[in-house]
Short mmCIF file of C-alpha atoms in Angstrom, two decimals:
data_model
loop_
_atom_site.label_atom_id
_atom_site.label_comp_id
_atom_site.label_asym_id
_atom_site.label_seq_id
_atom_site.Cartn_x
_atom_site.Cartn_y
_atom_site.Cartn_z
CA MET A 1 40.79 31.57 -33.72
CA THR A 2 42.48 32.35 -37.00
CA GLY A 3 43.20 30.14 -39.92
CA LEU A 4 46.93 30.49 -39.42
CA TYR A 5 47.29 28.07 -36.60
CA SER A 6 45.88 25.00 -34.95
CA SER A 7 42.13 24.55 -35.27
CA THR A 8 42.06 24.11 -31.52
CA VAL A 9 43.87 27.07 -30.03
CA ARG A 10 44.51 30.50 -31.51
CA VAL A 11 48.17 31.40 -31.30
CA ARG A 12 48.96 35.08 -30.95
CA PRO A 13 52.59 35.54 -32.01
CA ALA A 14 54.94 36.53 -29.24
CA LEU A 15 56.50 39.91 -29.75
CA ALA A 16 59.88 38.51 -29.64
CA VAL A 17 62.74 35.67 -29.32
CA SER A 18 67.30 37.15 -28.31
CA LEU A 19 70.75 37.79 -29.39
CA ALA A 20 72.99 39.40 -26.85
CA ALA A 21 74.46 42.37 -28.67
CA VAL A 22 72.47 45.34 -27.52
CA LEU A 23 72.38 48.50 -25.49
CA ALA A 24 72.96 48.89 -21.77
CA VAL A 25 70.49 50.39 -19.35
CA THR A 26 70.95 51.43 -15.76
CA ALA A 27 68.66 50.37 -12.96
CA CYS A 28 68.72 50.86 -9.23
CA SER A 29 69.43 47.39 -7.91
CA GLY A 30 70.55 46.53 -4.45
CA ALA A 31 72.20 43.25 -5.47
CA GLY A 32 75.98 43.26 -5.81
CA GLY A 33 78.21 40.78 -7.62
CA ASN A 34 76.98 38.57 -10.42
CA ALA A 35 74.63 35.83 -9.29
CA ARG A 36 74.78 34.16 -12.71
CA VAL A 37 78.35 33.04 -12.12
CA ASP A 38 79.05 33.50 -8.39
CA THR A 39 79.42 30.42 -6.21
CA ALA A 40 76.36 29.97 -4.00
CA GLU A 41 76.15 27.96 -0.80
CA ALA A 42 73.03 25.88 -0.23
CA SER A 43 70.51 27.82 1.83
CA GLY A 44 67.07 26.66 0.69
CA ASP A 45 64.38 25.19 2.92
CA GLY A 46 63.74 22.16 0.70
CA VAL A 47 60.57 23.46 -0.97
CA LEU A 48 60.88 25.03 -4.40
CA ARG A 49 58.35 27.87 -4.73
CA VAL A 50 57.63 29.50 -8.09
CA GLY A 51 55.94 32.89 -8.39
CA LEU A 52 54.33 34.62 -11.38
CA ILE A 53 54.11 38.30 -12.23
CA LEU A 54 51.09 38.64 -14.52
CA ASP A 55 51.12 42.29 -15.54
CA ASN A 56 48.55 42.32 -18.33
CA THR A 57 45.43 44.43 -17.94
CA GLY A 58 42.78 45.90 -20.23
CA ASN A 59 42.95 44.66 -23.81
CA ASN A 60 46.04 42.58 -23.01
CA ALA A 61 44.56 40.76 -20.02
CA PHE A 62 44.07 37.65 -22.19
CA LEU A 63 47.85 37.16 -22.10
CA ASN A 64 47.69 36.12 -18.44
CA ALA A 65 45.84 32.85 -19.11
CA PRO A 66 48.42 31.10 -21.33
CA GLN A 67 51.27 31.98 -19.00
CA LEU A 68 49.38 30.71 -15.97
CA ALA A 69 48.38 27.51 -17.77
CA ALA A 70 51.97 26.91 -18.91
CA ALA A 71 53.36 27.42 -15.40
CA LYS A 72 50.79 25.00 -13.98
CA LEU A 73 51.58 22.44 -16.69
CA ALA A 74 55.33 22.65 -16.10
CA ILE A 75 54.91 22.21 -12.35
CA GLN A 76 52.50 19.29 -12.83
CA GLU A 77 55.06 17.53 -15.01
CA ILE A 78 57.96 18.36 -12.70
CA ASN A 79 56.04 16.94 -9.76
CA ALA A 80 55.06 13.85 -11.75
CA ALA A 81 58.80 13.26 -12.24
CA GLY A 82 59.46 13.46 -8.49
CA GLY A 83 59.37 17.19 -7.80
CA HIS A 84 62.33 18.84 -6.09
CA LYS A 85 64.22 16.52 -3.72
CA GLY A 86 61.14 14.33 -3.51
CA ARG A 87 58.81 17.19 -2.49
CA PRO A 88 56.19 18.89 -4.69
CA VAL A 89 57.13 22.17 -6.34
CA GLU A 90 54.67 24.91 -5.37
CA LEU A 91 53.12 27.58 -7.58
CA LEU A 92 52.37 30.67 -5.52
CA PRO A 93 49.12 32.64 -6.06
CA ALA A 94 49.34 35.43 -8.63
CA HIS A 95 47.82 38.89 -8.14
CA PRO A 96 47.46 40.49 -11.60
CA ASP A 97 45.47 43.36 -10.13
CA ARG A 98 48.70 44.69 -8.54
CA GLU A 99 51.45 46.59 -10.34
CA ALA A 100 54.63 44.65 -11.12
CA ALA A 101 56.62 45.97 -8.15
CA GLY A 102 53.74 45.21 -5.79
CA GLN A 103 53.47 41.67 -7.12
CA ALA A 104 57.21 41.24 -6.68
CA SER A 105 56.97 42.40 -3.06
CA ASP A 106 54.12 39.98 -2.41
CA LEU A 107 56.20 37.12 -3.81
CA VAL A 108 59.17 38.03 -1.64
CA ASP A 109 56.84 37.85 1.38
CA ALA A 110 55.52 34.49 0.14
CA LYS A 111 59.10 33.11 0.07
CA ALA A 112 59.33 32.65 -3.68
CA ASP A 113 62.59 31.06 -4.83
CA VAL A 114 62.19 32.13 -8.48
CA VAL A 115 59.72 34.39 -10.27
CA ILE A 116 58.48 34.16 -13.87
CA GLY A 117 57.50 37.42 -15.64
CA PRO A 118 56.70 40.18 -16.35
CA THR A 119 55.29 40.39 -19.87
CA ASP A 120 55.84 44.10 -20.48
CA SER A 121 59.49 45.14 -20.87
CA SER A 122 58.74 48.48 -19.24
CA HIS A 123 57.84 46.68 -16.00
CA ALA A 124 61.06 44.68 -15.77
CA THR A 125 63.17 47.25 -13.95
CA ALA A 126 60.66 47.71 -11.13
CA ALA A 127 60.36 43.94 -10.61
CA VAL A 128 64.12 43.36 -10.82
CA ASP A 129 64.82 46.07 -8.25
CA VAL A 130 62.59 44.34 -5.68
CA LEU A 131 63.56 40.75 -6.42
CA SER A 132 67.31 41.21 -6.83
CA ARG A 133 67.51 42.78 -3.38
CA ALA A 134 65.91 39.59 -2.06
CA HIS A 135 68.29 37.42 -4.15
CA ILE A 136 65.42 35.97 -6.19
CA PRO A 137 65.98 35.38 -9.92
CA LEU A 138 63.45 36.74 -12.39
CA ILE A 139 62.95 34.94 -15.72
CA SER A 140 60.77 36.79 -18.21
CA PRO A 141 59.06 34.78 -20.95
CA ALA A 142 58.21 37.88 -22.96
CA ASN A 143 60.54 40.87 -22.41
CA THR A 144 62.06 41.89 -25.74
CA ALA A 145 63.49 45.39 -25.25
CA ALA A 146 67.07 45.39 -26.44
CA ALA A 147 68.33 47.53 -23.55
CA LEU A 148 67.39 44.90 -20.96
CA SER A 149 70.49 42.90 -21.86
CA GLY A 150 72.41 45.38 -19.74
CA ILE A 151 69.96 45.78 -16.87
CA ALA A 152 71.72 46.07 -13.50
CA SER A 153 70.21 43.08 -11.75
CA GLY A 154 73.24 41.68 -9.96
CA GLY A 155 72.89 38.66 -12.26
CA TYR A 156 69.31 37.83 -11.21
CA TYR A 157 67.58 38.65 -14.53
CA PHE A 158 67.08 36.18 -17.39
CA ARG A 159 64.65 35.88 -20.28
CA THR A 160 63.51 33.02 -22.47
CA ALA A 161 62.29 35.46 -25.16
CA ALA A 162 64.68 37.08 -27.59
CA ALA A 163 65.45 40.77 -27.90
CA ASP A 164 63.76 42.57 -30.79
CA VAL A 165 67.08 43.08 -32.60
CA ALA A 166 67.58 39.31 -32.92
CA GLN A 167 65.41 39.30 -36.03
CA GLY A 168 67.75 41.67 -37.88
CA PRO A 169 69.86 38.94 -39.52
CA VAL A 170 66.73 36.95 -40.43
CA LEU A 171 65.07 39.91 -42.17
CA ALA A 172 68.24 40.53 -44.16
CA LYS A 173 68.49 36.83 -45.06
CA LEU A 174 64.92 36.78 -46.39
CA ALA A 175 65.82 39.60 -48.75
CA ARG A 176 69.03 37.92 -49.91
CA ASP A 177 67.39 34.50 -50.34
CA ALA A 178 64.77 36.05 -52.60
CA GLY A 179 67.48 37.38 -54.88
CA ALA A 180 67.62 40.99 -53.73
CA ALA A 181 70.91 42.80 -54.23
CA THR A 182 69.73 46.08 -52.71
CA ILE A 183 67.43 46.88 -49.81
CA SER A 184 65.99 49.90 -48.04
CA VAL A 185 64.78 49.98 -44.46
CA LEU A 186 61.65 51.96 -43.62
CA HIS A 187 61.18 52.22 -39.86
CA GLN A 188 58.70 53.67 -37.42
CA GLU A 189 60.32 56.19 -35.12
CA GLY A 190 61.05 55.06 -31.57
CA ALA A 191 63.41 52.63 -29.86
CA TYR A 192 61.97 49.53 -31.56
CA GLY A 193 62.30 50.97 -35.05
CA LYS A 194 65.66 52.61 -34.50
CA ASP A 195 67.37 49.62 -32.88
CA LEU A 196 66.00 47.03 -35.29
CA SER A 197 66.73 49.22 -38.31
CA ALA A 198 70.36 49.37 -37.24
CA ALA A 199 70.46 45.59 -36.76
CA VAL A 200 68.97 44.92 -40.21
CA THR A 201 71.34 47.40 -41.86
CA GLU A 202 74.41 45.84 -40.25
CA ALA A 203 73.33 42.28 -41.08
CA ALA A 204 72.50 43.22 -44.67
CA ARG A 205 75.89 44.80 -45.25
CA GLN A 206 77.68 41.84 -43.69
CA SER A 207 75.81 39.50 -46.04
CA GLY A 208 76.85 41.48 -49.12
CA LEU A 209 73.64 43.43 -49.75
CA THR A 210 73.78 47.09 -50.71
CA VAL A 211 71.76 49.18 -48.27
CA LEU A 212 70.10 52.11 -50.02
CA PRO A 213 68.79 55.18 -48.20
CA GLY A 214 65.82 54.44 -45.98
CA ALA A 215 63.66 56.66 -43.83
CA GLY A 216 61.84 56.96 -40.53
CA PHE A 217 58.21 57.94 -40.04
CA LYS A 218 55.62 58.62 -37.39
CA PRO A 219 52.43 56.51 -37.32
CA GLY A 220 49.90 57.98 -39.73
CA ASP A 221 52.53 60.11 -41.48
CA ALA A 222 54.47 57.72 -43.70
CA ALA A 223 53.78 59.23 -47.14
CA GLN A 224 57.01 61.20 -47.50
CA ALA A 225 59.13 58.34 -46.11
CA ALA A 226 57.50 55.92 -48.54
CA ARG A 227 58.11 58.21 -51.52
CA SER A 228 61.73 58.68 -50.47
CA THR A 229 62.19 54.92 -50.19
CA ALA A 230 60.60 54.30 -53.59
CA LYS A 231 62.89 56.89 -55.17
CA ALA A 232 65.90 54.78 -54.14
CA ASN A 233 64.40 51.87 -56.18
CA PRO A 234 65.42 48.99 -53.87
CA ASP A 235 64.96 45.33 -54.75
CA ALA A 236 63.37 44.81 -51.31
CA VAL A 237 61.99 46.98 -48.54
CA VAL A 238 62.14 45.93 -44.90
CA LEU A 239 59.31 47.61 -42.99
CA ILE A 240 59.89 47.90 -39.25
CA ALA A 241 56.76 49.12 -37.55
CA ARG A 242 54.03 48.33 -35.07
CA GLU A 243 50.82 50.37 -34.93
CA GLY A 244 51.96 52.41 -37.94
CA ALA A 245 52.47 49.38 -40.19
CA GLN A 246 49.17 49.38 -42.07
CA GLY A 247 49.40 53.04 -43.01
CA ALA A 248 53.01 52.61 -44.10
CA LEU A 249 52.09 49.64 -46.28
CA ALA A 250 49.35 51.67 -47.96
CA GLU A 251 51.79 54.52 -48.63
CA LEU A 252 54.43 52.12 -49.97
CA ASN A 253 51.81 50.72 -52.34
CA ASN A 254 50.89 54.24 -53.46
CA SER A 255 54.59 54.74 -54.23
CA GLY A 256 54.82 51.55 -56.27
CA LEU A 257 56.41 49.27 -53.68
CA ASN A 258 54.32 46.24 -52.84
CA GLY A 259 53.97 42.48 -53.12
CA SER A 260 57.10 40.35 -52.94
CA LYS A 261 59.32 43.40 -52.45
CA ILE A 262 57.95 43.84 -48.91
CA ILE A 263 59.44 42.15 -45.82
CA LEU A 264 57.75 42.80 -42.48
CA SER A 265 59.24 42.75 -39.00
CA ASP A 266 57.33 41.01 -36.23
CA GLY A 267 55.66 44.25 -35.13
CA GLY A 268 54.01 44.61 -38.54
CA PHE A 269 52.81 41.02 -38.75
CA ALA A 270 49.01 40.90 -39.02
CA ARG A 271 46.10 39.61 -41.08
CA TYR A 272 45.43 42.72 -43.14
CA GLY A 273 42.79 41.30 -45.47
CA SER A 274 40.51 44.00 -46.87
CA GLY A 275 42.27 46.62 -44.73
CA LEU A 276 44.61 47.01 -47.71
CA ALA A 277 43.85 47.09 -51.42
CA SER A 278 43.68 43.71 -53.12
CA ARG A 279 47.02 41.94 -53.64
CA VAL A 280 49.09 44.69 -51.99
CA LEU A 281 50.94 42.05 -49.96
CA ASP A 282 50.81 39.18 -52.44
CA GLY A 283 54.21 37.47 -52.00
CA ALA A 284 55.34 39.64 -49.10
CA ARG A 285 57.07 37.90 -46.21
CA ALA A 286 57.07 38.40 -42.44
CA VAL A 287 58.70 36.92 -39.37
CA VAL A 288 57.27 36.02 -35.98
CA PRO A 289 59.56 35.13 -33.06
CA GLY A 290 59.35 31.57 -31.84
CA GLN A 291 58.23 28.34 -33.39
CA LEU A 292 54.61 27.31 -33.73
CA PRO A 293 53.52 25.31 -30.66
CA THR A 294 53.10 21.64 -31.43
CA ALA A 295 49.66 20.08 -31.33
CA ALA A 296 50.85 17.92 -28.44
CA PHE A 297 51.90 20.93 -26.35
CA GLN A 298 48.64 22.71 -27.11
CA GLY A 299 46.75 19.61 -26.03
CA ARG A 300 48.61 19.47 -22.72
CA LEU A 301 47.84 23.14 -22.11
CA LEU A 302 44.16 22.57 -22.84
CA ALA A 303 44.11 19.74 -20.33
CA VAL A 304 45.16 22.31 -17.72
CA ASP A 305 42.80 25.05 -18.94
CA PRO A 306 40.07 23.83 -21.33
CA SER A 307 38.93 27.43 -21.88
CA LEU A 308 42.32 28.54 -23.25
CA LYS A 309 41.99 30.50 -26.49
CA ASP A 310 45.53 31.77 -26.93
CA VAL A 311 49.02 30.41 -26.32
CA SER A 312 51.13 33.58 -26.44
CA TYR A 313 54.29 33.16 -24.34
CA ALA A 314 53.12 29.75 -23.09
CA ALA A 315 56.16 27.89 -24.44
CA GLU A 316 58.56 30.48 -23.05
CA THR A 317 56.83 30.35 -19.64
CA TYR A 318 56.89 26.56 -19.57
CA ASP A 319 60.60 26.56 -20.36
CA ALA A 320 61.35 29.22 -17.73
CA VAL A 321 59.75 27.12 -14.98
CA THR A 322 61.43 23.94 -16.17
CA LEU A 323 64.86 25.58 -16.32
CA ALA A 324 64.45 26.96 -12.81
CA ALA A 325 63.60 23.48 -11.50
CA LEU A 326 66.57 21.97 -13.32
CA ALA A 327 68.88 24.64 -11.90
CA ALA A 328 67.66 23.76 -8.40
CA ALA A 329 68.08 20.05 -9.13
CA ARG A 330 71.63 20.53 -10.37
CA VAL A 331 72.81 21.57 -6.90
CA GLN A 332 69.96 20.06 -4.88
CA ASP A 333 69.10 23.47 -3.44
CA ASP A 334 66.03 25.64 -3.99
CA ALA A 335 67.45 28.99 -2.83
CA GLY A 336 67.33 31.85 -5.32
CA ARG A 337 71.11 32.30 -5.31
CA SER A 338 71.60 28.65 -6.27
CA ILE A 339 69.01 28.82 -9.04
CA ALA A 340 70.57 31.97 -10.54
CA ALA A 341 74.04 30.41 -10.44
CA ASN A 342 72.92 27.29 -12.30
CA LEU A 343 70.56 28.54 -15.00
CA ILE A 344 73.37 29.02 -17.53
CA PRO A 345 74.82 25.48 -17.27
CA VAL A 346 71.44 23.67 -17.36
CA SER A 347 70.44 25.66 -20.44
CA GLY A 348 73.55 24.58 -22.32
CA GLY A 349 74.71 28.18 -22.31
CA THR A 350 77.99 29.96 -21.97
CA ALA A 351 79.51 32.18 -19.30
CA PRO A 352 82.81 34.04 -19.06
CA ALA A 353 85.88 31.81 -18.93
CA GLY A 354 86.93 31.02 -15.39
CA SER A 355 83.48 31.66 -13.94
CA GLY A 356 82.85 28.04 -13.07
CA SER A 357 79.76 27.99 -15.30
CA ALA A 358 81.57 28.03 -18.62
CA GLY A 359 82.02 24.80 -20.49
CA ALA A 360 83.93 23.81 -23.61
CA SER A 361 80.74 22.78 -25.40
CA ALA A 362 77.17 21.93 -24.54
CA PRO A 363 76.12 18.27 -24.40
CA ALA A 364 73.36 16.85 -26.58
CA PRO A 365 69.99 18.43 -25.80
CA CYS A 366 67.51 16.88 -23.40
CA LEU A 367 63.89 17.81 -24.07
CA THR A 368 61.92 17.32 -20.84
CA TYR A 369 62.44 17.80 -17.12
CA LYS A 370 62.37 14.04 -16.58
CA GLU A 371 64.89 13.35 -19.33
CA CYS A 372 67.20 16.14 -18.17
CA LEU A 373 66.95 14.95 -14.57
CA GLY A 374 68.30 11.60 -15.72
CA GLY A 375 71.16 13.42 -17.40
CA LEU A 376 71.98 15.24 -14.17
CA ALA A 377 72.31 11.91 -12.42
CA ALA A 378 75.18 11.09 -14.77
CA SER A 379 76.73 14.51 -15.31
CA ARG A 380 76.44 18.06 -13.98
CA ASP A 381 76.32 19.33 -17.57
CA ILE A 382 73.01 19.15 -19.42
CA ASN A 383 71.44 21.15 -22.24
CA TYR A 384 67.68 21.72 -21.95
CA ASP A 385 65.94 22.54 -25.22
CA GLY A 386 62.26 23.08 -24.56
CA GLU A 387 58.96 23.91 -26.17
CA SER A 388 60.24 27.32 -27.33
CA GLY A 389 63.41 25.86 -28.87
CA PRO A 390 67.06 26.12 -27.76
CA VAL A 391 67.71 28.48 -24.85
CA ALA A 392 71.45 28.54 -24.08
CA PHE A 393 71.65 31.54 -21.75
CA ASP A 394 74.68 33.78 -22.12
CA SER A 395 76.38 35.91 -19.48
CA ASN A 396 73.67 38.57 -19.83
CA GLY A 397 70.88 36.09 -19.14
CA ASP A 398 69.82 36.27 -22.80
CA ILE A 399 69.13 33.29 -25.03
CA THR A 400 71.75 32.89 -27.74
CA SER A 401 69.69 31.19 -30.42
CA ALA A 402 66.53 32.82 -31.73
CA VAL A 403 63.97 30.83 -33.71
CA PHE A 404 61.58 32.66 -36.04
CA SER A 405 58.57 31.42 -37.96
CA VAL A 406 58.42 32.76 -41.52
CA TYR A 407 55.14 33.68 -43.26
CA ARG A 408 54.21 34.53 -46.83
CA TYR A 409 51.21 36.66 -47.73
CA GLY A 410 48.69 35.67 -50.37
CA PRO A 411 46.56 37.79 -52.70
CA ASP A 412 44.03 38.24 -49.87
CA ASN A 413 46.71 40.09 -47.81
CA ASN A 414 46.68 37.35 -45.18
CA PRO A 415 49.74 35.30 -44.14
CA SER A 416 50.41 31.57 -44.06
CA PRO A 417 53.40 29.84 -42.42
CA THR A 418 56.10 28.65 -44.80
CA GLY A 419 59.03 27.65 -42.60
CA ARG A 420 61.42 28.84 -39.92
CA GLU A 421 64.79 30.48 -39.53
CA THR A 422 67.27 30.54 -36.67
CA ALA A 423 69.48 33.47 -35.76
CA GLY A 424 72.52 33.13 -33.52
CA ARG A 425 73.79 29.93 -32.06
CA ALA A 426 72.71 27.34 -29.56
CA GLY A 427 75.25 26.68 -26.86
#
């Protein structure tokens, strides 16, 4: 465990939380129409079955445990509140040794009504292609690739994590709030760096900041980009990087840019300690998608899995399962079509006018399955806000309000939480 979080469970920051203004991607999906807004006739068998795609192997295999624990916890609490139509909700066996498409096929055979996963954005298309053909919605708790907002799923794809570009306005705001009038963006080459750099640049200009020339770099080769950035003499530098972040920070320091001038994207967030020269990051800030899990939620997860050491994507998984159950409860039908058609309204989200799912405004949030179920008894419109924060799906299946935890680095080059910011809107 690290000193950043609860003394009970180590929290590895999720790689993301989503605004819905991103690129489109094509995928071969056999589902026509738009299940998010199409009218669906009841066709379930009365038993709500939830499947998981756990696609983490090797060094990332530890990410399976928190998602499994969160799914089990959500289903335990749903069943304690009466289950679906008085019958227990079932969690189907997961097979993390299989590739994502193979797991999806297994879950179709097992009669899953909704599937949670995958973790890796690059596995989403394969899973969507299988599940959308079977009219089974897929809700990812961790996919952050911007292009997935336009995935051709027939309306069967959702995510409770935000796209990487959602942090753009927050990074710009951190610079402005610290008094910067000018910024430069230094980004690692690749889709993550390119897309987020564009989002930061646009948000900075809209907020009145002057964006000075920035640069791109390849991991391990950031010296020239750092010198170029320093030459522009910005008040703040936003570094957008993943595995190349430490080398870029060292080169920025060599060029005279360090300390409170540095703002890190989520991919560069780490405990650098002695990996950098003393005080290089003193006063620097960073963002991590999501809000820190409460001690109460961590305790409930530990009751399910006492050996749990990490809670990455646990809140997003818990919320995905709960939303699926609420969608089924809204129309008293467990079929995948019905769940997909009701996820937007139970999340307090918005859909195109005239779709039947669009509302004038979302009602006050309800915070648990049991509380929201009571709301459904009085009205078909509810607004579930869960452990990961507001969800509010839009017509792309993206969340429309992204919560970020903000950290400040000390002289030891290690971060401590200082607050949170929200990008977008809820509802």
